[in-house]
XYZ file of C-alpha atoms in Angstrom:
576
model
C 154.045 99.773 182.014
C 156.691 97.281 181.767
C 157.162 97.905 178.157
C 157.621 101.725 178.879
C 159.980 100.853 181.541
C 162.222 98.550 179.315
C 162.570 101.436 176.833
C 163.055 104.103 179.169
C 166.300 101.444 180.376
C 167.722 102.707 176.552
C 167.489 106.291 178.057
C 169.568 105.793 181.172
C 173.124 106.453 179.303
C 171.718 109.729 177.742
C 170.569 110.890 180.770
C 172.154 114.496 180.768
C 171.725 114.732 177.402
C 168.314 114.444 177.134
C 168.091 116.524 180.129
C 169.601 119.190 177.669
C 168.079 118.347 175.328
C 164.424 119.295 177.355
C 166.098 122.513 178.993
C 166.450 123.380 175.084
C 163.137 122.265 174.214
C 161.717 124.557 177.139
C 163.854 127.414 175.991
C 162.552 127.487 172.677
C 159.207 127.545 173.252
C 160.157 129.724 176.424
C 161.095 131.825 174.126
C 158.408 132.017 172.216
C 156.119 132.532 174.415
C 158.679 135.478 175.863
C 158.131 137.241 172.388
C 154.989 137.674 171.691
C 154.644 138.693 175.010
C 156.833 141.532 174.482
C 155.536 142.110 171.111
C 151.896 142.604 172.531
C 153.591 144.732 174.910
C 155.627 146.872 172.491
C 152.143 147.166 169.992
C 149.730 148.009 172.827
C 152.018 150.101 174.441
C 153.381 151.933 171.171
C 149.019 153.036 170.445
C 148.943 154.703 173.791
C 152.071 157.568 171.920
C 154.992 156.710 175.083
C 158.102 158.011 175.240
C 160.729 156.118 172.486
C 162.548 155.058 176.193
C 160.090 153.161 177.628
C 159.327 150.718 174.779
C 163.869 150.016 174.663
C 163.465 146.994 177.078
C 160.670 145.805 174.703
C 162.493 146.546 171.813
C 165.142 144.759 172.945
C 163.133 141.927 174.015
C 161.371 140.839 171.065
C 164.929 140.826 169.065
C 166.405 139.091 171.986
C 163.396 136.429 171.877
C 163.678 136.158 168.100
C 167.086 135.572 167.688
C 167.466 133.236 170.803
C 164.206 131.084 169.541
C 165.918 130.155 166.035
C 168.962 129.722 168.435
C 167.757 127.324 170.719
C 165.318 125.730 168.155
C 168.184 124.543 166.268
C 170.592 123.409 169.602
C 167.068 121.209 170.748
C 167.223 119.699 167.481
C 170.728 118.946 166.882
C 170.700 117.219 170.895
C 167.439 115.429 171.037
C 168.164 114.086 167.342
C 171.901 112.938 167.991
C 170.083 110.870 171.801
C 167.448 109.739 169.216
C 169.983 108.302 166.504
C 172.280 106.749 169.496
C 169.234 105.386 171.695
C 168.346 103.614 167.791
C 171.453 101.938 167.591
C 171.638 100.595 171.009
C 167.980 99.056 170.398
C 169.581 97.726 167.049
C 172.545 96.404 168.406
C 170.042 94.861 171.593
C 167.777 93.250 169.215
C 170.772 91.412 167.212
C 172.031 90.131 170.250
C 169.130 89.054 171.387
C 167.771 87.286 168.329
C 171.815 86.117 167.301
C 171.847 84.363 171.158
C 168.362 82.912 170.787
C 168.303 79.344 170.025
C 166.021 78.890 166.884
C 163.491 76.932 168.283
C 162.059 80.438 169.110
C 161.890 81.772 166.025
C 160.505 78.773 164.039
C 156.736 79.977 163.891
C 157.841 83.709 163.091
C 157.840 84.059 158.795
C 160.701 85.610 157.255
C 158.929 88.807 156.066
C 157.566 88.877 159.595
C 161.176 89.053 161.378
C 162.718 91.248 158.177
C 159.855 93.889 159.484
C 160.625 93.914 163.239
C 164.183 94.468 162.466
C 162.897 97.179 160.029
C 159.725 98.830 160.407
C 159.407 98.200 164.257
C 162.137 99.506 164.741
C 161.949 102.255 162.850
C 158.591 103.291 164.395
C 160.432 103.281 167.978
C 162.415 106.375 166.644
C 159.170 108.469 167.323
C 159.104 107.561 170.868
C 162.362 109.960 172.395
C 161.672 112.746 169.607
C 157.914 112.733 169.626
C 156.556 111.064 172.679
C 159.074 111.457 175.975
C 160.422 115.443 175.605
C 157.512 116.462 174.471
C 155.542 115.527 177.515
C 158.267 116.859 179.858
C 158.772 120.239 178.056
C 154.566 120.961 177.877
C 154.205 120.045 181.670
C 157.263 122.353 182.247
C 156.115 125.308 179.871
C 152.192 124.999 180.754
C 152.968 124.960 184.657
C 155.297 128.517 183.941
C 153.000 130.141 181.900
C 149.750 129.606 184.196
C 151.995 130.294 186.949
C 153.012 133.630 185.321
C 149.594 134.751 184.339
C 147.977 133.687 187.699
C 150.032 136.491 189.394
C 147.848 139.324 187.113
C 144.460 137.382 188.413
C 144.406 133.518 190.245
C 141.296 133.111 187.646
C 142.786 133.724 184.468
C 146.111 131.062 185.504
C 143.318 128.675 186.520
C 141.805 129.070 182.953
C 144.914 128.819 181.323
C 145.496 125.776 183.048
C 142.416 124.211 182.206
C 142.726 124.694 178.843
C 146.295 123.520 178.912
C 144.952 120.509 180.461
C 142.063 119.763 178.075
C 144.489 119.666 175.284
C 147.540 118.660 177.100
C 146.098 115.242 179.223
C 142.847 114.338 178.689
C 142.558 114.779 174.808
C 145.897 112.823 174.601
C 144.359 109.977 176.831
C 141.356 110.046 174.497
C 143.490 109.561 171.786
C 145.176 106.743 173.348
C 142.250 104.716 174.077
C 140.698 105.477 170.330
C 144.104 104.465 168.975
C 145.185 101.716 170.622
C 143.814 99.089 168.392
C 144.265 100.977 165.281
C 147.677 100.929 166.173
C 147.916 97.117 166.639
C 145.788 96.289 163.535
C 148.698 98.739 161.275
C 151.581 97.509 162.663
C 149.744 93.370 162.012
C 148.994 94.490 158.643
C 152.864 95.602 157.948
C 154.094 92.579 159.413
C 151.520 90.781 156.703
C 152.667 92.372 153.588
C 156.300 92.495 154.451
C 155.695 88.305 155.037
C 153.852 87.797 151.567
C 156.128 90.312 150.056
C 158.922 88.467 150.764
C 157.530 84.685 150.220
C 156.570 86.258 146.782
C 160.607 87.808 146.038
C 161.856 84.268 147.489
C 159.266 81.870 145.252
C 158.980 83.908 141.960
C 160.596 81.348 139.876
C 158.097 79.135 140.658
C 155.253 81.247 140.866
C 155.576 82.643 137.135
C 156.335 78.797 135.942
C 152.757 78.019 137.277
C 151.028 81.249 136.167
C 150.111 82.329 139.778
C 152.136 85.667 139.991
C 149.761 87.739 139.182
C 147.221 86.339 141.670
C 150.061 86.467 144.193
C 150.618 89.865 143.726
C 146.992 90.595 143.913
C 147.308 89.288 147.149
C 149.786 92.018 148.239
C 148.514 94.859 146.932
C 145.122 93.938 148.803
C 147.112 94.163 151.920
C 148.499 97.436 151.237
C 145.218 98.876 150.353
C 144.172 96.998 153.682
C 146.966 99.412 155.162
C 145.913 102.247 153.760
C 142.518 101.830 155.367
C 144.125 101.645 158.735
C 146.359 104.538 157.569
C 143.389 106.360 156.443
C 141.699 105.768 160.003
C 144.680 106.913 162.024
C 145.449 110.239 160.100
C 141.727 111.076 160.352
C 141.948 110.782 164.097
C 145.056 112.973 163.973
C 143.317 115.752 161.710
C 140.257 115.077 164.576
C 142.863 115.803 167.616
C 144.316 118.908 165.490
C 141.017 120.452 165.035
C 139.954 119.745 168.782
C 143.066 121.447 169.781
C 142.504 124.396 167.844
C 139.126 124.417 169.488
C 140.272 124.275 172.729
C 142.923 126.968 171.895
C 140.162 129.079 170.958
C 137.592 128.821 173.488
C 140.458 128.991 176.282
C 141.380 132.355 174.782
C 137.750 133.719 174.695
C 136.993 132.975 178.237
C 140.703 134.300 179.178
C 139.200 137.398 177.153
C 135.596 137.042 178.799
C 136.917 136.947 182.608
C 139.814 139.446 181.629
C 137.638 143.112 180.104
C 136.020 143.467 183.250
C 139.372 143.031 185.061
C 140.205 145.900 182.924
C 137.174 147.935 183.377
C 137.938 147.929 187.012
C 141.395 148.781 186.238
C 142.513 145.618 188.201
C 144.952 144.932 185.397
C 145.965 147.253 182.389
C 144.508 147.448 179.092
C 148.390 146.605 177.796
C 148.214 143.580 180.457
C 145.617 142.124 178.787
C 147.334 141.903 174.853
C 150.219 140.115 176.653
C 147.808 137.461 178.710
C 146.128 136.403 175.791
C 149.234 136.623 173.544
C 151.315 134.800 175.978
C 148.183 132.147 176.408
C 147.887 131.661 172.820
C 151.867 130.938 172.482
C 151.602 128.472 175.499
C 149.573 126.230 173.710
C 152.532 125.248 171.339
C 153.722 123.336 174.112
C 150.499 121.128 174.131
C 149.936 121.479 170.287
C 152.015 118.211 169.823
C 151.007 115.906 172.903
C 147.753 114.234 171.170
C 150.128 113.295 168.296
C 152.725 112.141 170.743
C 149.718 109.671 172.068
C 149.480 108.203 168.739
C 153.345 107.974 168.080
C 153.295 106.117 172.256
C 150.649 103.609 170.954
C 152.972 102.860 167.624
C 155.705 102.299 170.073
C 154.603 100.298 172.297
C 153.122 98.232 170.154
C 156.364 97.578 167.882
C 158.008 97.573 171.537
C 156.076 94.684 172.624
C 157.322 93.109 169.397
C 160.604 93.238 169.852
C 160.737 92.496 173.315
C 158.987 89.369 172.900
C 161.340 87.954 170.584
C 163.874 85.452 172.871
C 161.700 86.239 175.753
C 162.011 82.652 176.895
C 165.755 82.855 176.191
C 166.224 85.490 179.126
C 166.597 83.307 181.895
C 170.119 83.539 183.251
C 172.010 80.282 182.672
C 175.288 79.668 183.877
C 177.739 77.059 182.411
C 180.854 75.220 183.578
C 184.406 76.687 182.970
C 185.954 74.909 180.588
C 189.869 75.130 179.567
C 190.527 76.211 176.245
C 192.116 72.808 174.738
C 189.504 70.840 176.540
C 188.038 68.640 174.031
C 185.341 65.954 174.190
C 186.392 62.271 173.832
C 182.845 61.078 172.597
C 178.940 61.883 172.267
C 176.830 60.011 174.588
C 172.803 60.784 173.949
C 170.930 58.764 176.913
C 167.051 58.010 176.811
C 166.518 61.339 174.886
C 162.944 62.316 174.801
C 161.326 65.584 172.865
C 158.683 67.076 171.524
C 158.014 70.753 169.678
C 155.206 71.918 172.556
C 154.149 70.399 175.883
C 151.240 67.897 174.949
C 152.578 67.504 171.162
C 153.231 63.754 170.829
C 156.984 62.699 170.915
C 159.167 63.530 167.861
C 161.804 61.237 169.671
C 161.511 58.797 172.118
C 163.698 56.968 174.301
C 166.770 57.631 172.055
C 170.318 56.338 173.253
C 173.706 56.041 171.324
C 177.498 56.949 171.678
C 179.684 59.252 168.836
C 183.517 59.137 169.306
C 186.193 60.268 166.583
C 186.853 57.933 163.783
C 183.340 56.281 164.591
C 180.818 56.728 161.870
C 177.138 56.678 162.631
C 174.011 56.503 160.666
C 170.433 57.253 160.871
C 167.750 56.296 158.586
C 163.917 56.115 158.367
C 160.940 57.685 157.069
C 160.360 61.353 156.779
C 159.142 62.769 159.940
C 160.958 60.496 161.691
C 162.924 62.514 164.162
C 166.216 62.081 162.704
C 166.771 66.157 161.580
C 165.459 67.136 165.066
C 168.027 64.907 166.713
C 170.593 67.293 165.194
C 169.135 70.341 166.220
C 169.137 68.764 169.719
C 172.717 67.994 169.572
C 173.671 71.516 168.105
C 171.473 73.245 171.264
C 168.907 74.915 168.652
C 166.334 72.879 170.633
C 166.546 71.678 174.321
C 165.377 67.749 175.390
C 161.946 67.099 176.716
C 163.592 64.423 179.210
C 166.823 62.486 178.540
C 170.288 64.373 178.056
C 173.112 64.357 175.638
C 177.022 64.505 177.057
C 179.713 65.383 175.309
C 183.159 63.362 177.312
C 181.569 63.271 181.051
C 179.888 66.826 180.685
C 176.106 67.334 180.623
C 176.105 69.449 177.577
C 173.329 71.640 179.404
C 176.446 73.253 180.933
C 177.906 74.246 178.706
C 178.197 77.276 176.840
C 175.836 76.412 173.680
C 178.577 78.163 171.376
C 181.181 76.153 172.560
C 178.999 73.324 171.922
C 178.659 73.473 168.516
C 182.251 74.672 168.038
C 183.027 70.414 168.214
C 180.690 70.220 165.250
C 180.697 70.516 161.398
C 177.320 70.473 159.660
C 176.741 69.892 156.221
C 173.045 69.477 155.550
C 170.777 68.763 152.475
C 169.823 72.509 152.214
C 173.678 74.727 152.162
C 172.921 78.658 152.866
C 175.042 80.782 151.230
C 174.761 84.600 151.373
C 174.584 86.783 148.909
C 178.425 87.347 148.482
C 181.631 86.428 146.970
C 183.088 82.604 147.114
C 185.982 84.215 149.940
C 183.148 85.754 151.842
C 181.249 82.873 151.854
C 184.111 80.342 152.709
C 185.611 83.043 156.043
C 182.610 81.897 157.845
C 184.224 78.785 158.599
C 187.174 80.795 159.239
C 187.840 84.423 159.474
C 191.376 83.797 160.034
C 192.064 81.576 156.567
C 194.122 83.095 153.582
C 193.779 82.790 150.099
C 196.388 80.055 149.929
C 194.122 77.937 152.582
C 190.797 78.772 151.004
C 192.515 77.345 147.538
C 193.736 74.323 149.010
C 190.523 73.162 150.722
C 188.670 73.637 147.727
C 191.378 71.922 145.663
C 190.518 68.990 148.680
C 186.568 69.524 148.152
C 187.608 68.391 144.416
C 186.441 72.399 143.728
C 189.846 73.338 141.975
C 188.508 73.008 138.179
C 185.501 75.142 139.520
C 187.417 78.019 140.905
C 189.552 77.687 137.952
C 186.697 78.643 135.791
C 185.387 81.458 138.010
C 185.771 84.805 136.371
C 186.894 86.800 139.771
C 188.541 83.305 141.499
C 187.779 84.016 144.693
C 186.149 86.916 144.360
C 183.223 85.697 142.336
C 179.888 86.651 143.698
C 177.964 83.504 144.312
C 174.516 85.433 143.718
C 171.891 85.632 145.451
C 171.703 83.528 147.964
C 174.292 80.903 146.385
C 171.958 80.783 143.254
C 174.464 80.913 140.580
C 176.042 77.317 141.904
C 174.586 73.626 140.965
C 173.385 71.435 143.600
C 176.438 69.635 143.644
C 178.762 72.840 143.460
C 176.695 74.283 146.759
C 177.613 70.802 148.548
C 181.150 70.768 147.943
C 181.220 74.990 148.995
C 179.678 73.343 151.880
C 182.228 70.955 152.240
C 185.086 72.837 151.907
C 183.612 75.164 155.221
C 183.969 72.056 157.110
C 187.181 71.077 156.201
C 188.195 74.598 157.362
C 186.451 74.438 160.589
C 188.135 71.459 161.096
C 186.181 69.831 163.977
C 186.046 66.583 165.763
C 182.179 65.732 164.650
C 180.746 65.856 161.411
C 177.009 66.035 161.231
C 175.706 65.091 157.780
C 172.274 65.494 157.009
C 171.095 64.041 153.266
C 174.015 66.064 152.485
C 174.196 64.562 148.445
C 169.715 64.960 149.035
C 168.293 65.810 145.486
C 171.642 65.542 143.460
C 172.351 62.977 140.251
C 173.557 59.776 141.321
C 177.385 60.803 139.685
C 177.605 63.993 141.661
C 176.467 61.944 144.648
C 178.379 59.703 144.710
C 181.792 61.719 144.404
C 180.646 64.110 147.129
C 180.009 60.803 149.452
C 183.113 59.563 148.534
C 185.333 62.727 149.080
C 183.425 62.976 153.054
C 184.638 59.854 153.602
C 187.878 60.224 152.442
C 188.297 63.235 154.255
C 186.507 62.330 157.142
C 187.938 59.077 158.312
C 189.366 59.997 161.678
C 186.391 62.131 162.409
C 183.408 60.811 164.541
C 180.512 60.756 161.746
C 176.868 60.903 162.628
C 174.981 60.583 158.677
C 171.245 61.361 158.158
C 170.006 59.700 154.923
C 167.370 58.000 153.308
C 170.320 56.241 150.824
C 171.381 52.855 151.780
C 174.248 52.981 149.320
C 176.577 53.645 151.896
C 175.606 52.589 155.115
C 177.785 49.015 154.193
C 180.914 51.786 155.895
C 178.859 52.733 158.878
C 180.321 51.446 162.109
C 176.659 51.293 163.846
C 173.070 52.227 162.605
C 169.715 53.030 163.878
C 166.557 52.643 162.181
C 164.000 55.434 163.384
C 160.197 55.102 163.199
C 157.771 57.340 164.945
C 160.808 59.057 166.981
C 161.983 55.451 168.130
C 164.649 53.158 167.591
C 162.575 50.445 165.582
C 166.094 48.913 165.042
C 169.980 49.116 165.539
C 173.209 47.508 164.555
C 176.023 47.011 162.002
C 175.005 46.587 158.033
C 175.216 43.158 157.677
C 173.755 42.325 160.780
C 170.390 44.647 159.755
C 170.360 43.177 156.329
C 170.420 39.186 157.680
C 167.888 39.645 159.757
C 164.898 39.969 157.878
C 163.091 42.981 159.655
C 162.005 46.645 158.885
C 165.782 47.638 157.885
C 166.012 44.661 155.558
C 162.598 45.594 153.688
C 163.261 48.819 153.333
C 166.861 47.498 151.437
C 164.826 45.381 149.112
C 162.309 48.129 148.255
C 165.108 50.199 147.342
C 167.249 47.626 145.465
C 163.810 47.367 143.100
C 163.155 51.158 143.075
C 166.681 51.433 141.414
C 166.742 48.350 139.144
């Protein structure tokens, strides 16, 4: 019920429009029902040879009916459609939010194919539940109450009737079909999720999949999950052709025992013969209101299902924090990380353990060890993607736990071994650093980032698109792009992790050399497994096994014969 209630909360701004919207719905088939009532009354009256005046009100009625049907038809669609469209975008613009505020520690077990089809297909299916799932419901309870009503005044029997057969179709084969359906409709939307995952991991790793001849079995892979789909496709539109044929059974049978309790009504000229075409007629109508409501059971499954998730994406993240009031200029004199502890899940061994050190402008700070050390998660921790286990990390006096987590990382550059770039030109690429920069700015940090032959050579200058995903750059072309966005963001703190990672020893070295040339009066925290230039680090800390094994200046590590100066050695040999 909670999951109905949050998407009913999407509803509350429309609420006179969908109100209108299901006055319009029960108009139309109001007014269906409203002609061929008068049309059974025009025919059966018309055989008995009245008077031309007596049949004008019917006359009338069924071209009032008519025209007012396509009328109102067409005004329910236009309204319920234009709530549906608007309730969609709200849940879009919700779900952004919610996933763009979301640290990404919450999002790190979710595959990319598996988020691309919540913000798609989920989504998507939750258009079903305004149009096809809440009006419906409303207008049938509203129409089959009238009609029964209406007929119960010719005999109390024949509204009961009506009303059970209403019900039949109207509640409990719709309940039937929500129990049936329920785990059909989890298993389909699983299976999407699946094949929009592997779909994408097989776009994003083609290259390499056709270099080692697996593409094919990759893509055998996918289309077993679609057929997989279509057996859970197959299963659900069965059940649908099921509920359409029970309906039509109940529709039938209601009418024959409206017709069986009804002649001898008639033969005891309790009601007329006339009264009888328009019961049945106007009982036969009424069940358009029910027609849809099994299907609508279906469509509520789908939607609560992709409902659920949505909602549980950032459900962690909804906890109302509150954060210190800051003053614009105010600016942090130093990092200060003391006794930091953490660890991925509660009971997970510690990634980092016991860590302590102090960041200030103009100080640079490094951070080597084996892989799996700890040393990327120490970034995330600084940068608020992940919160501390115990421990805490204060920027000037602060506890950095108050404070907003975007203002946070607004005292922070990044440049890490693995630059995103987005599928759009160099300018598009380079405002994210700042929206506010001109072409004359972008130029000259790039001309700083050493980036000026580059552009020079670009066939749109700044308008060159990058390709996809920044593909159409070198390694060392996509860490000087990355570069030049932090000399635009121009912050106090420069976070560099293996940011010259996998590139020739030439290229590396000139992109080393340019961050520190740049970078001198900024405080400097370097990841890196290179110990070509920790000699210009101010401090370092050797990590193993989330701890510092050892700390200190260059020389000082190097003289003293421990893990730091083996690790020299072994690289001094690996390069000679």
């Amino acid at each position: 019920m909670s999951t109905i209630q949050k998407l009913l909360q999407f509803l509350k701004p429309f609420f006179w429009e969908i109100c209108l919207s299901v006055l319009l719905g029960i108009a139309t088939i109001s007014a269906g029902i409203g002609m061929l009532g008068t049309s059974a009354f025009l025919i059966a009256s018309a055989a008995l040879h009245p008077s031309i005046s007596e049949l004008q009100v019917a006359i009338v009625g069924v071209r009032f009916f008519g025209i007012s049907r396509a009328g109102f038809r067409y005004l329910e669609r236009l309204v319920s459609h234009s709530v549906n469209l608007r309730v969609l975008s709200r849940l879009r613009e919700w779900f952004y939010d919610r996933v763009e505020a979301s640290p990404p520690a919450e999002f790190h077990t979710l595959k990319a194919g598996d988020l691309l089809n919540r913000v798609m297909g989920d989504l998507e299916v939750l258009e079903n539940f305004y149009v096809r799932v809440v009006s419906p419901v409303v207008v049938a309870f509203v129409v089959a109450a009238g009609v029964s009503l209406f007929i119960g005044t010719y005999d109390a029997h024949l509204g009961l009737i009506l009303a059970a057969g209403l019900t039949l179709n109207g509640i409990i084969l719709p309940i039937l079909s929500i129990l049936v359906t329920r785990p059909l409709a989890k298993k389909m939307l699983e299976m999407r999720s699946n094949l929009s995952a592997r779909t994408v991991e097989w776009l994003q790793g083609l290259e390499e999949l056709q270099s080692s001849g697996a593409q094919n079995r990759w893509a055998d892979g996918i289309l077993d999950k679609g057929k997989e789909g279509g057996i859970w496709q197959t299963r659900i539109s069965t059940l649908n052709g099921i509920n359409s044929g029970l309906g039509l059974l109940i529709l039938n049978l209601t009418l024959l025992v409206l017709l069986w309790v009804a002649i001898p009504l008639v033969s005891f000229e309790a009601i007329s013969g006339v009264s009888l075409a328009v019961i049945l007629l106007m009982g036969m109508a009424s069940f358009e209101s029910v027609a849809n409501l099994p299907q609508a059971a279906v469509m509520l499954n789908s939607s609560l299902e992709a409902a659920k998730r949505i909602f549980e994406l950032g459900e962690d993240h909804q906890v109302v924090r509150t954060f210190d009031a800051l003053p614009e200029t105010w600016m942090p004199n130093r990092i200060d990380v003391k006794d930091l502890c953490f660890d991925y899940a509660e009971g997970d061994n510690f990634q980092l353990k016991d860590i302590s050190f102090s960041l200030e402008p103009g100080k640079k700070l490094a951070l080597v060890g084996a892989s799996g050390s700890g040393k990327t998660s120490l970034v995330n921790l600084i940068l608020q993607f992940w919160n501390p286990r115990e421990g805490r990390i204060s920027l000037g006096q602060m506890d950095a736990a108050r404070i907003d987590p975007y203002r946070v990382r607004s005292y922070f550059a990044v440049i890490s071994q693995n630059t995103t770039l987005f599928s759009a030109s160099l300018r598009e690429n380079l405002l994210l650093a700042d929206p506010q920069a001109d072409d004359q700015k972008l130029i000259q940090t790039l001309k700083l980032a050493e980036l000026e032959d580059w552009l020079d050579r670009l066939p749109q200058g700044l308008g060159t698109w990058l390709g996809d995903q920044g593909l159409r750059l070198s390694g060392g072309e996509r860490q000087r792009v990355a570069i030049a966005r932090a000399l635009l963001q121009d912050r106090p703190y420069l976070l560099l992790d293996e940011p010259v990672e996998n590139l020739d020893p030439v290229a590396a070295k000139k992109i080393m050399t340019t961050l520190f040339k740049l970078f001198e009066k900024r405080g400097v925290l370097l990841i890196t497994h290179d110990f070509s230039w920790l000699d210009r680090m101010d401090e370092i800390l050797l990590l193993q096994n989330g701890e510092i094994l050892e700390r200190g200046t260059y020389s000082d590590l190097a003289s003293q014969g421990g893990r730091f100066s083996d690790l020299k050695v072994l690289q001094e040999q690996s390069l000679a």
